[in-house]
C-alpha positions as a printed Julia matrix, in Angstrom:
193×3 Matrix{Float64}:
   0.0    0.0    0.0
   2.28   2.72  -1.3
  -0.32   5.46  -0.81
  -0.68   4.65   2.88
   3.09   4.56   3.41
   3.44   7.87   1.55
   0.81   9.42   3.83
   2.52   8.11   6.96
   5.91   9.41   5.81
   4.36  12.81   4.98
   2.82  13.04   8.46
   6.18  12.15  10.04
   7.59  15.39   8.62
   5.58  17.32  11.23
   7.52  18.32  14.36
   7.04  15.9   17.24
   5.36  13.25  15.12
   7.07   9.87  15.12
   6.24   6.67  13.27
   3.47   5.5   15.63
   1.76   8.89  15.85
   1.88   9.24  12.07
   0.34   5.79  11.67
  -2.45   6.62  14.15
  -3.23   9.85  12.3
  -3.23   8.16   8.9
  -5.45   5.27  10.04
  -7.82   7.67  11.79
  -8.21   9.88   8.74
  -8.73   6.94   6.4
 -10.97   4.91   8.68
 -13.02   7.52  10.56
 -12.72  10.89   8.86
 -12.32  10.74   5.09
 -14.06  14.11   4.8
 -11.54  15.56   7.27
  -8.73  14.08   5.18
 -10.08  15.88   2.11
 -10.41  19.17   4.03
  -6.85  18.78   5.33
  -5.57  17.99   1.85
  -7.21  21.05   0.3
  -6.07  23.32   3.16
  -2.45  22.15   2.85
  -2.45  22.52  -0.93
  -4.01  25.98  -0.71
  -1.63  27.18   1.99
   1.42  25.84   0.17
   0.46  27.61  -3.05
  -1.1   30.84  -1.71
   1.0   31.78   1.31
   4.37  33.42   0.87
   6.34  35.95   2.89
   5.59  39.63   3.42
   8.14  41.61   1.44
   8.59  44.05   4.31
   8.68  41.95   7.5
   8.97  38.35   6.18
   6.04  36.9    8.1
   3.55  34.66   6.33
   1.23  36.56   4.01
  -1.08  35.98   1.07
  -0.4   39.5   -0.22
   2.81  41.43  -0.9
   2.36  43.15   2.48
   0.89  41.39   5.51
  -2.03  43.07   7.31
   0.27  44.38  10.06
   2.71  46.05   7.63
  -0.22  47.46   5.68
  -1.73  49.01   8.84
  -0.66  52.67   8.85
  -2.09  53.17  12.36
   0.74  51.2   13.95
   3.71  52.94  15.61
   6.52  53.15  13.03
   8.99  54.18  15.75
   9.01  50.63  17.16
  10.39  47.59  15.33
  10.22  44.22  17.08
  12.58  41.51  15.81
  11.43  37.9   16.22
  12.77  34.57  14.99
   9.64  33.08  13.42
   6.12  33.96  12.27
   4.86  31.9   15.25
   6.79  34.21  17.62
   5.24  37.23  15.93
   1.76  35.73  16.29
   2.36  35.08  19.99
   3.43  38.69  20.61
   0.53  40.0   18.56
  -1.98  37.95  20.6
  -0.92  39.85  23.73
  -2.4   43.02  22.26
   0.32  45.05  23.99
   2.58  45.86  21.03
   1.44  48.34  18.36
   4.65  48.74  16.38
   5.89  46.78  13.39
   7.81  43.51  13.17
  10.79  42.01  11.39
  10.82  38.21  11.21
  14.3   36.73  10.89
  13.15  33.26   9.77
  15.89  31.73  11.85
  18.59  32.43  14.38
  22.36  32.54  14.51
  23.8   29.04  14.94
  27.54  28.88  14.26
  27.62  25.09  14.65
  25.12  24.81  11.78
  26.9   27.42   9.66
  24.14  30.0   10.13
  25.4   33.51  10.65
  23.89  36.99  10.62
  23.86  37.11   6.82
  21.74  33.94   6.54
  19.02  35.27   8.84
  18.59  38.59   7.05
  20.63  40.94   9.25
  21.4   43.25   6.32
  17.69  43.64   5.54
  16.96  44.29   9.21
  19.64  46.99   9.4
  18.3   48.66   6.26
  14.79  48.6    7.7
  15.97  49.97  11.05
  17.72  52.86   9.29
  14.61  54.0    7.41
  14.48  57.26   9.39
  11.28  56.33  11.24
  12.48  53.57  13.58
  13.65  54.84  16.97
  13.86  51.55  18.88
  14.54  47.99  17.78
  13.23  45.44  20.28
  15.15  42.17  20.11
  12.55  39.54  20.97
  14.54  36.42  20.2
  14.24  33.33  22.36
  16.3   32.85  25.5
  18.13  29.8   24.16
  21.87  29.9   23.45
  21.15  30.57  19.75
  18.53  33.22  20.55
  20.93  34.98  22.91
  23.7   34.84  20.29
  21.32  36.26  17.7
  20.29  39.12  20.0
  23.95  39.86  20.8
  25.06  39.92  17.15
  22.11  42.06  16.06
  22.43  44.37  19.08
  26.1   45.0   18.33
  25.34  45.68  14.65
  22.56  48.11  15.59
  24.72  49.92  18.18
  27.56  50.31  15.68
  25.1   52.27  13.54
  23.95  54.39  16.52
  20.54  52.68  16.55
  18.81  52.05  19.88
  18.09  48.41  20.65
  16.47  46.82  23.67
  15.95  43.2   24.71
  12.81  41.56  26.04
  12.82  41.34  29.81
  12.77  37.95  31.43
  11.68  36.87  34.84
   9.31  34.82  36.93
   6.16  33.81  35.0
   2.89  35.36  36.16
   0.98  33.01  38.44
   3.93  30.79  39.25
   5.24  29.82  42.65
   8.86  30.75  43.22
   9.91  27.32  44.53
   8.98  25.73  41.18
  10.71  28.27  38.92
  14.08  27.2   37.49
  17.18  28.76  39.04
  18.29  30.52  35.83
  14.98  32.37  35.59
  15.15  33.41  39.25
  18.74  34.64  38.8
  17.82  36.72  35.75
  14.74  38.1   37.52
  16.94  39.28  40.41
  19.46  40.93  38.09
  16.78  42.55  35.91
  14.53  43.65  38.77
  12.97  47.11  38.65
């Protein structure tokens, strides 16, 4: 059954999906939800053909400019740099940021041969020097690669006399201190206000 094996292998391409999970999904779709399989097939085909990247910020978009970049009511003085479109979506869901974004589509990873050039640093610097941006917020993750990315970009921005800030980090809202990891507590103490 080549078609079934092809489906299972396609499902395994998803993050966190192993052989058994892919098999369960494939069998479920074929045995219990053929209509859902058709909907999923059409949605994937449509997304793959219709969704590209915004030419200004690089997030996912069906048009040349995404709705955020096309919104002239946003604060052009603020530019928030994120690693992925998913990171941008998470920040946007907070409703607390009204500036624009720049999506790197990756992060610096010297071990993988990914440097500032590969993640679009030159485009970011050009965007940040457009005469309207006053602050670049580096909202990369707090992993080793995210920290390296923020450092490299921060240095490049400072060398051009551009103001950059970094997301604060600290104890999560609603958490009990005894269950928070030691690194987070240490950073919260250093970055206290």
